[in-house]
Coordinates of C-alpha atoms and ligand atoms in Angstrom, one line a residue:
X1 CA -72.6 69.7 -3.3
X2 CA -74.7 68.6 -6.4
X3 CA -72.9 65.2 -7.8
X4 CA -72.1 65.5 -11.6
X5 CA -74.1 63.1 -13.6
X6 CA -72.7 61.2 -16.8
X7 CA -74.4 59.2 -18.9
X8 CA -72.5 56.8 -20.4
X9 CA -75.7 53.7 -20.9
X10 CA -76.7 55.3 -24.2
X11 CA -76.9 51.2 -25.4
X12 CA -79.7 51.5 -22.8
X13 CA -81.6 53.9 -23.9
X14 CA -80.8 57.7 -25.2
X15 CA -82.0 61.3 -24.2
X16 CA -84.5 62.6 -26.2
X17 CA -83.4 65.3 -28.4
X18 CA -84.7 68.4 -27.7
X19 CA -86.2 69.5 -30.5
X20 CA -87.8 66.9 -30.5
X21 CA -89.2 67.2 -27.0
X22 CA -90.5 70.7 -28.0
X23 CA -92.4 68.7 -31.1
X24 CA -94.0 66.4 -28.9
X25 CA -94.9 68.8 -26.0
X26 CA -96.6 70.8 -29.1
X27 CA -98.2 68.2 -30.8
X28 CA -99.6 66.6 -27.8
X29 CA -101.7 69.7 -27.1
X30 CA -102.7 69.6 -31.1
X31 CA -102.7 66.2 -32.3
X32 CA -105.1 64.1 -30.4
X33 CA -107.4 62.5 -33.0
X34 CA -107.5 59.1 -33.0
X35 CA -106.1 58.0 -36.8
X36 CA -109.1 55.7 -37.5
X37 CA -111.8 58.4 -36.7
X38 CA -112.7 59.9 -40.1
X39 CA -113.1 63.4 -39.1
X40 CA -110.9 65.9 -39.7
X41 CA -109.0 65.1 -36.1
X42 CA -108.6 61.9 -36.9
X43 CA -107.5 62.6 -40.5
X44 CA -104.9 64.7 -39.2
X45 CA -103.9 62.2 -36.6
X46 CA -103.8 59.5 -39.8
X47 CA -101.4 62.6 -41.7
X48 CA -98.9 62.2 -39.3
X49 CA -98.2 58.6 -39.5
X50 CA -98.8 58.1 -42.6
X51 CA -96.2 60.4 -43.3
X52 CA -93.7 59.2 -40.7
X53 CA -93.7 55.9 -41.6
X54 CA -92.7 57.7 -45.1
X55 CA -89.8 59.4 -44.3
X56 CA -88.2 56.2 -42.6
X57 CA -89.0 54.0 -46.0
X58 CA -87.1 56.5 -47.8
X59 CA -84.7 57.0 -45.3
X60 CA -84.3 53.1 -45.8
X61 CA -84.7 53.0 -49.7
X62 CA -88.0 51.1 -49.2
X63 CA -91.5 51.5 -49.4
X64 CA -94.1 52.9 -47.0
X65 CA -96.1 49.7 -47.1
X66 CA -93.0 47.3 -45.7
X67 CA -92.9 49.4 -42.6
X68 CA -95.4 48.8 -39.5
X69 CA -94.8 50.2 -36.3
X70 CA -94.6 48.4 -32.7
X71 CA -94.2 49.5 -29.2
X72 CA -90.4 48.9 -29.6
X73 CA -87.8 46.0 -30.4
X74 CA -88.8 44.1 -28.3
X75 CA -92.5 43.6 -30.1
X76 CA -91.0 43.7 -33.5
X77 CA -87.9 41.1 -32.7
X78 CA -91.9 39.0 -30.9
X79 CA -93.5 39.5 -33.8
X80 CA -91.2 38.3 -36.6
X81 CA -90.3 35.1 -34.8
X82 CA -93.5 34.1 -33.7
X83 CA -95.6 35.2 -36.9
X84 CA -93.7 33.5 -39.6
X85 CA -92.6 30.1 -37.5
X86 CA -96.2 29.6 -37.0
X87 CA -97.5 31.2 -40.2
X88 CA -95.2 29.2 -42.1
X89 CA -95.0 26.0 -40.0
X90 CA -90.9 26.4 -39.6
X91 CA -90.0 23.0 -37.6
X92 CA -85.9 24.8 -37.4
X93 CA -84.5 27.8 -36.4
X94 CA -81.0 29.4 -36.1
X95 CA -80.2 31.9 -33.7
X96 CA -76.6 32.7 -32.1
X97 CA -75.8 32.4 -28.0
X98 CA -75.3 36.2 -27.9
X99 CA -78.6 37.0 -29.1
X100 CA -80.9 40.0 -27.0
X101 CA -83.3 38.0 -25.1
X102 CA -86.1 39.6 -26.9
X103 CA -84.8 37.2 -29.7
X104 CA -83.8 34.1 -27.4
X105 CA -86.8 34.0 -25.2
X106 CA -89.2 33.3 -27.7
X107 CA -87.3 31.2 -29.4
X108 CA -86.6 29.0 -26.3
X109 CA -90.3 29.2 -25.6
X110 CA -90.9 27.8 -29.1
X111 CA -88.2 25.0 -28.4
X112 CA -89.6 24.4 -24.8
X113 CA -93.1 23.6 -26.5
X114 CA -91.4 21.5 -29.0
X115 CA -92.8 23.4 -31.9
X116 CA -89.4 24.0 -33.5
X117 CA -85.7 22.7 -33.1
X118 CA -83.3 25.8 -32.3
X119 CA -79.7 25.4 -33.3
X120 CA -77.1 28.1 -32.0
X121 CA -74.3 28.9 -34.9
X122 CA -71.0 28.9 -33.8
X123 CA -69.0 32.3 -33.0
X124 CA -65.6 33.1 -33.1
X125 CA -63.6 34.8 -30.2
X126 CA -65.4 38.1 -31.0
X127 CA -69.0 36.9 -31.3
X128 CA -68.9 36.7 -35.2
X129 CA -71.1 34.4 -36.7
X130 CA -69.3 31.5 -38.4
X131 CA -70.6 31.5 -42.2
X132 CA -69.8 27.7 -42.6
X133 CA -71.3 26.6 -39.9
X134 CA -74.7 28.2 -41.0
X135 CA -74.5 26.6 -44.5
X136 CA -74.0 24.0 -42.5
X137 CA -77.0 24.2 -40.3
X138 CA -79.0 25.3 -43.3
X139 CA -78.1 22.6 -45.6
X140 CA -78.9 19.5 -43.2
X141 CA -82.6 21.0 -41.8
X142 CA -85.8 21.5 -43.5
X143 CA -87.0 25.7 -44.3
X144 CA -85.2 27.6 -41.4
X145 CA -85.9 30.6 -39.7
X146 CA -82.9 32.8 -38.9
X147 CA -82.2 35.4 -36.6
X148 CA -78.9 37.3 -36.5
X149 CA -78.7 40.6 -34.9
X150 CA -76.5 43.2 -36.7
X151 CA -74.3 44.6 -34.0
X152 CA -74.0 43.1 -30.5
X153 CA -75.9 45.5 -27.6
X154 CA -73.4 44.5 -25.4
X155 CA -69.8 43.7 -26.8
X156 CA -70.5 45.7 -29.8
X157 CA -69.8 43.0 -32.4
X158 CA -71.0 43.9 -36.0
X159 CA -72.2 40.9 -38.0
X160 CA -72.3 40.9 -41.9
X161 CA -75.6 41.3 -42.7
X162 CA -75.2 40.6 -46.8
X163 CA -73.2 38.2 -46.2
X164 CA -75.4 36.1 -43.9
X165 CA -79.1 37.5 -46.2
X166 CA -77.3 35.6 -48.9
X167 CA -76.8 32.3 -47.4
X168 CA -80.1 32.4 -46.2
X169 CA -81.3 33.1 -49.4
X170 CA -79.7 30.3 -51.3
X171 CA -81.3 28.0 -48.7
X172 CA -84.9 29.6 -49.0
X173 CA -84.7 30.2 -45.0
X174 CA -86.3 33.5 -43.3
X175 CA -83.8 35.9 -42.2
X176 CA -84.9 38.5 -39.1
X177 CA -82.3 41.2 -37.8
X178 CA -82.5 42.5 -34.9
X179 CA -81.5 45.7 -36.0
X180 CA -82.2 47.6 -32.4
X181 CA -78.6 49.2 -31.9
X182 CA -77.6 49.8 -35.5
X183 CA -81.1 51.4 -36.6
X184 CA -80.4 55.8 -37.6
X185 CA -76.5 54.8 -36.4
X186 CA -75.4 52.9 -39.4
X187 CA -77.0 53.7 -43.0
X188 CA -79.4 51.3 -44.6
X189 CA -80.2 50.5 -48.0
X190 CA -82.5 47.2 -47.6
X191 CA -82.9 46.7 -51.5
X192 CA -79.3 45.4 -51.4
X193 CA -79.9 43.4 -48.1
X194 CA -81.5 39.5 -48.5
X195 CA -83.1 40.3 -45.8
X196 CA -87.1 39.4 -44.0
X197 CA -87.2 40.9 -41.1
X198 CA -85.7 44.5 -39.2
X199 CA -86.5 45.5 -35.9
X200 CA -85.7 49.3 -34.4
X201 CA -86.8 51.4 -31.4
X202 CA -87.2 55.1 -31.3
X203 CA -85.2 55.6 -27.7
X204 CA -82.4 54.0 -28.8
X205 CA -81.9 57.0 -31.2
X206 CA -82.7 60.0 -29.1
X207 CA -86.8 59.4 -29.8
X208 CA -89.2 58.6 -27.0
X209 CA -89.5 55.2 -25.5
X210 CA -92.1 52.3 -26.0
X211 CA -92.3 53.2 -30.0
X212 CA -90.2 51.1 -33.0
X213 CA -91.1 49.5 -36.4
X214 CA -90.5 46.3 -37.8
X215 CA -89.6 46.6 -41.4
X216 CA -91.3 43.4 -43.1
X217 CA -90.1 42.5 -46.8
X218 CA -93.0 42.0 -49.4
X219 CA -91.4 38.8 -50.0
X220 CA -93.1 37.5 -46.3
X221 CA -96.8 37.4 -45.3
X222 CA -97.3 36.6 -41.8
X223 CA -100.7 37.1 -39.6
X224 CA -100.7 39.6 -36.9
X225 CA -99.3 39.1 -33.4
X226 CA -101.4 41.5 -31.9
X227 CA -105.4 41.0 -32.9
X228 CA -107.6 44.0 -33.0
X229 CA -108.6 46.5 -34.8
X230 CA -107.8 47.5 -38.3
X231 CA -104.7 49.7 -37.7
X232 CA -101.4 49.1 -39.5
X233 CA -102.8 47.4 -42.5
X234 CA -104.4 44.8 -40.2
X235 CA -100.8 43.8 -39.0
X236 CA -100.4 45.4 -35.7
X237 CA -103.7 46.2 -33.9
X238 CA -103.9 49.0 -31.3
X239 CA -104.3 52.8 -31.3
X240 CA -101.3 53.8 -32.7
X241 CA -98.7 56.2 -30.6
X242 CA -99.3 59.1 -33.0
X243 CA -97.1 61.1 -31.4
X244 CA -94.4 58.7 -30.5
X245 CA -94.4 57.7 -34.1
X246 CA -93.9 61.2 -35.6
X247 CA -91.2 61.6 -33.1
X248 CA -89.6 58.4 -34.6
X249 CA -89.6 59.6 -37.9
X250 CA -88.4 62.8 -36.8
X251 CA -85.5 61.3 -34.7
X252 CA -84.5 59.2 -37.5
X253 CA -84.2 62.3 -39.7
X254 CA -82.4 64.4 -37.8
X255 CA -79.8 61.1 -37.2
X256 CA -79.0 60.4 -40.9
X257 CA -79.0 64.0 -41.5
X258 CA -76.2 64.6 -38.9
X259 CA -75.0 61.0 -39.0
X260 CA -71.4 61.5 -40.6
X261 CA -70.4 64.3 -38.1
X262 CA -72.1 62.2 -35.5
X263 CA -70.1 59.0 -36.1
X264 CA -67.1 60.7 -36.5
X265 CA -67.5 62.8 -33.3
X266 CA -68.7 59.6 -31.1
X267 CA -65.8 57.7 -32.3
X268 CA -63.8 60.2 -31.4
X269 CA -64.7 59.9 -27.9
X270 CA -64.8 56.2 -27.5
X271 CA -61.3 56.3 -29.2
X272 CA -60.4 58.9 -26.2
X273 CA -61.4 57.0 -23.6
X274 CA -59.7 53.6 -25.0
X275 CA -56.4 55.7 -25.1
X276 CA -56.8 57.0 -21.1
X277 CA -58.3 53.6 -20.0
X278 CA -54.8 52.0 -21.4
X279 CA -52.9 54.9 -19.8
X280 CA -54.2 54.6 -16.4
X281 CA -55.4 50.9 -16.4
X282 CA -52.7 48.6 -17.4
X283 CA -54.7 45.3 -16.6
X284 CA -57.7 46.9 -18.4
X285 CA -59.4 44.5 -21.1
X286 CA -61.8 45.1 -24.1
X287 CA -64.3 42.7 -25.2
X288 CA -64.6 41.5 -29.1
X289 CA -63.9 44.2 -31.3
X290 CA -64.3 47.4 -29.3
X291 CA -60.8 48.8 -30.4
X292 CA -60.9 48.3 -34.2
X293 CA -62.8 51.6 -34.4
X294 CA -64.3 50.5 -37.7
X295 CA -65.7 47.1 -37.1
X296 CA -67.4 47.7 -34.2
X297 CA -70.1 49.2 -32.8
X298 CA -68.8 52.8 -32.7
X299 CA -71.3 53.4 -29.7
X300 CA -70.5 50.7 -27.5
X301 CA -66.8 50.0 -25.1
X302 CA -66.8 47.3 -23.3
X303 CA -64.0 46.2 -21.0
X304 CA -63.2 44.1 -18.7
X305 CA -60.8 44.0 -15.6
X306 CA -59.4 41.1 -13.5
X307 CA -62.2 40.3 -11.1
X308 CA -61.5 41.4 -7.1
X309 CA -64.1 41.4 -4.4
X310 CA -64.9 44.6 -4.3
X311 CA -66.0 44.8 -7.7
X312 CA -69.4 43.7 -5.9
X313 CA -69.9 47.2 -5.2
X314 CA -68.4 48.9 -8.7
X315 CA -71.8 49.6 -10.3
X316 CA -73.1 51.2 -7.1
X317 CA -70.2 52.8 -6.5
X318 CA -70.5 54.7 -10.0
X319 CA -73.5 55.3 -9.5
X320 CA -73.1 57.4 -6.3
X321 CA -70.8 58.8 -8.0
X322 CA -73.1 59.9 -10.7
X323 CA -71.8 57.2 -13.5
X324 CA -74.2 55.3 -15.1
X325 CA -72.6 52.5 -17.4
X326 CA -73.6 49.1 -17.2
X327 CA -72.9 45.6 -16.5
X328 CA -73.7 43.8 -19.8
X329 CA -77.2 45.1 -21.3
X330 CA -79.9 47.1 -19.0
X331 CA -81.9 44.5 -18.3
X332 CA -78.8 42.4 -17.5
X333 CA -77.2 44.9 -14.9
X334 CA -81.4 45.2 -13.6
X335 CA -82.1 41.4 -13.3
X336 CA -78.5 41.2 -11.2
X337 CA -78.2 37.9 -13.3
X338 CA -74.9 39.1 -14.8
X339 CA -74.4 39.3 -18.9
X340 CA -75.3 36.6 -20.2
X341 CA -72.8 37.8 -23.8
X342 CA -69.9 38.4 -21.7
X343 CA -70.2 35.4 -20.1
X344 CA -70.4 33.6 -23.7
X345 CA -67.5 35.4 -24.9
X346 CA -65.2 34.7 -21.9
X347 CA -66.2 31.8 -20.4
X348 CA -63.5 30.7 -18.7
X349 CA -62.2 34.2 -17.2
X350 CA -62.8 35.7 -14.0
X351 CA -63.2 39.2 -14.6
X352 CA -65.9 42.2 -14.1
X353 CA -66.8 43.4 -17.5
X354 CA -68.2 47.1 -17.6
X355 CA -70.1 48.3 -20.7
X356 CA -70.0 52.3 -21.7
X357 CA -72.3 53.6 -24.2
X358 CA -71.8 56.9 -25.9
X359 CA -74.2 59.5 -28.3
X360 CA -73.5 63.0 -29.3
X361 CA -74.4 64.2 -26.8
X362 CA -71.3 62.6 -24.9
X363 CA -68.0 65.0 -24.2
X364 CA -64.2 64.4 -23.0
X365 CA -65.0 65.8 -19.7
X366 CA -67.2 62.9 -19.1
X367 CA -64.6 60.6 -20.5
X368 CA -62.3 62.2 -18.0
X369 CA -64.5 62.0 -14.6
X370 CA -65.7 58.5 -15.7
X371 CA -61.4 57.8 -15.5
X372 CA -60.7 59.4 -12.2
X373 CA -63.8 58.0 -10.4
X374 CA -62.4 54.0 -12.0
X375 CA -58.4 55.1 -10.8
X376 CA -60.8 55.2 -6.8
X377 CA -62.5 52.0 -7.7
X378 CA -60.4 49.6 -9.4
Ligands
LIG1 N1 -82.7 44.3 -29.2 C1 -81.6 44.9 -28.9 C2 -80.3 44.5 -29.5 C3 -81.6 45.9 -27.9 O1 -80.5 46.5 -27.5 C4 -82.8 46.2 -27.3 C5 -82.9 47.2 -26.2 O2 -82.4 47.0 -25.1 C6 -84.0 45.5 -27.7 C7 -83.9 44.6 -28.7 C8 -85.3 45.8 -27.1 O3 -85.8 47.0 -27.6 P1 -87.0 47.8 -26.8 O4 -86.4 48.4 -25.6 O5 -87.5 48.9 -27.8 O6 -88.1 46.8 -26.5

């Protein structure tokens, strides 16, 4: 008998949609000029980004010329740190504990070579960033780089971006989001956000993997991280992914296009499965925020239950059972090294946290296997 498969690790990464596969698979037979050659395969080539990176400025009330694309988050999240603490010869920077690691490893590697001092702002219970405590931080340190991420990967907390862009701004520091899981979920207007940096990666919104932009305000001029050739304005050398861009920009369309009936029908489901899990699951947890519907991330449920030996063999166990979910973040659950945001969150309590991660593409049948296969587990 075939095992149904359910895919609830859309934090992870997300199918593509398939329109969009049916644009790539035709464009990769068409498009294959290289944007820099000047002939008329090339100009075409050049068309297509030039016009992606278009539709996601406007998409984003900003302009074409603040948006650069990357291989990912990973490289933009690289790119902002490293570029403007060096460029600008930061000597502090401010990052939280629950930070991706795309954000804390190069920071620590910064702090390890003793090139800058790295503070962690307090959080609350739920992962929110304490306000006073950056003034705080900011006020007693020289020009301060700052690195906040929007909404958690993991637990799903939602930070307030304004709020935080202005502080920085009164103190003259550099403010980077990671912007990774909010990016075509949440909309955007950056001319009323104080803010440096945004990082964002095509599969995390139903585009192809190892494509992403950093959006860089004209307010910052950093060097490249990656030296080259000419591409990108001279900010990010490399061929560029020409179709993995135009699938971006075409992801991101078809998001904000559908994103009210999207949100609504994802919360929907994530509201679902909270209701069953507290039906069936009385010593069932959530992390941070992931009930209050609206201040959280609406794609992410994270919950925890009372830890019992067994529970060794829950994520395998799903998995035969075709479930994927995870164990904190993908790389988290990979590594084996457990979460190192649930672990901040709870420290003192011994439990297995589980993270499920919806899209549209999610349905209550899922929701409803995903329940019976836990009531064989827990
Ligand atoms: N930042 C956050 C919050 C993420 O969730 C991820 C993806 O796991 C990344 C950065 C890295 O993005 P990418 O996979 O495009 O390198």
């Amino acid at each position: 008998m075939k095992t149904r498969r359910v895919f609830l690790d859309n934090a992870a990464t997300t199918t593509i949609d398939p329109s969009i596969v049916d644009m790539m698979i035709n464009m990769m037979k068409i498009n294959y000029g290289n944007p820099s050659s000047i002939h008329s395969f090339g100009r075409e080539s050049k068309t297509l980004v030039e016009k992606s990176r278009k539709t996601i400025a406007k998409l984003l009330n900003t302009s074409p010329s603040n948006i650069f694309f990357t291989s990912g988050g990973t490289e933009a999240d690289n790119m902002a740190i490293k570029c403007s603490i060096n460029d600008y010869d930061i000597k502090h920077a401010i990052t939280s504990k629950i930070s991706h690691h795309a954000v804390l490893y190069p920071l620590q590697d910064l702090e390890e070579e003793k090139k800058i001092e790295l503070s962690y702002v307090d959080i609350d219970k739920y992962g929110i960033v304490s306000l006073d405590h950056l003034e705080v931080l900011l006020k007693s340190n020289p020009r301060t780089f700052v690195s906040i991420m929007h909404a958690n990967n993991e637990i799903g907390t939602i930070q307030p971006l304004k709020e935080i862009g202005n502080i920085c701004k009164k103190y003259d520091a550099i403010f980077h989001s990671d912007t990774v899981q909010t990016m075509a979920h949440y909309p955007f207007n950056i001319k009323e956000l104080d803010v440096h940096f945004m990082a964002a990666s095509a599969h995390k919104f139903h585009g192809p993997k190892g494509v992403g932009f950093i959006y860089i305000s004209e307010d910052v001029n950093i060097s490249p991280m990656i030296r080259g050739g000419e591409q990108e304005r001279k900010m990010r050398a490399g061929t560029e992914n020409v179709l993995g861009i135009a699938a971006l920009a075409k992801a991101m369309e078809i998001s904000y296009k559908n994103l009210d009936q999207d949100v609504k029908y994802i919360k929907d489901i994530k509201l679902y499965m909270i209701e069953q899990l507290k039906v069936h699951f009385p010593n069932v947890g959530f992390y941070a925020k992931c009930t209050d519907i609206n201040n959280s991330l609406y794609t992410v449920l994270s919950i925890y239950f009372p830890k019992k030996e067994d529970h060794e063999m829950l994520f395998f166990n799903l998995d035969i059972m075709g479930i994927a979910c995870s164990g904190g973040s993908a790389c988290a659950s990979g590594g084996n090294k457990g979460s190192h945001v649930f672990s901040n969150i709870m420290p003192d309590k011994d439990v297995t946290g589980i993270r499920f991660s919806f899209s549209k593409y999610t349905t209550r049948d899922d929701i409803d296997y995903t329940i019976n296969a836990l009531k064989t587990l827990i």
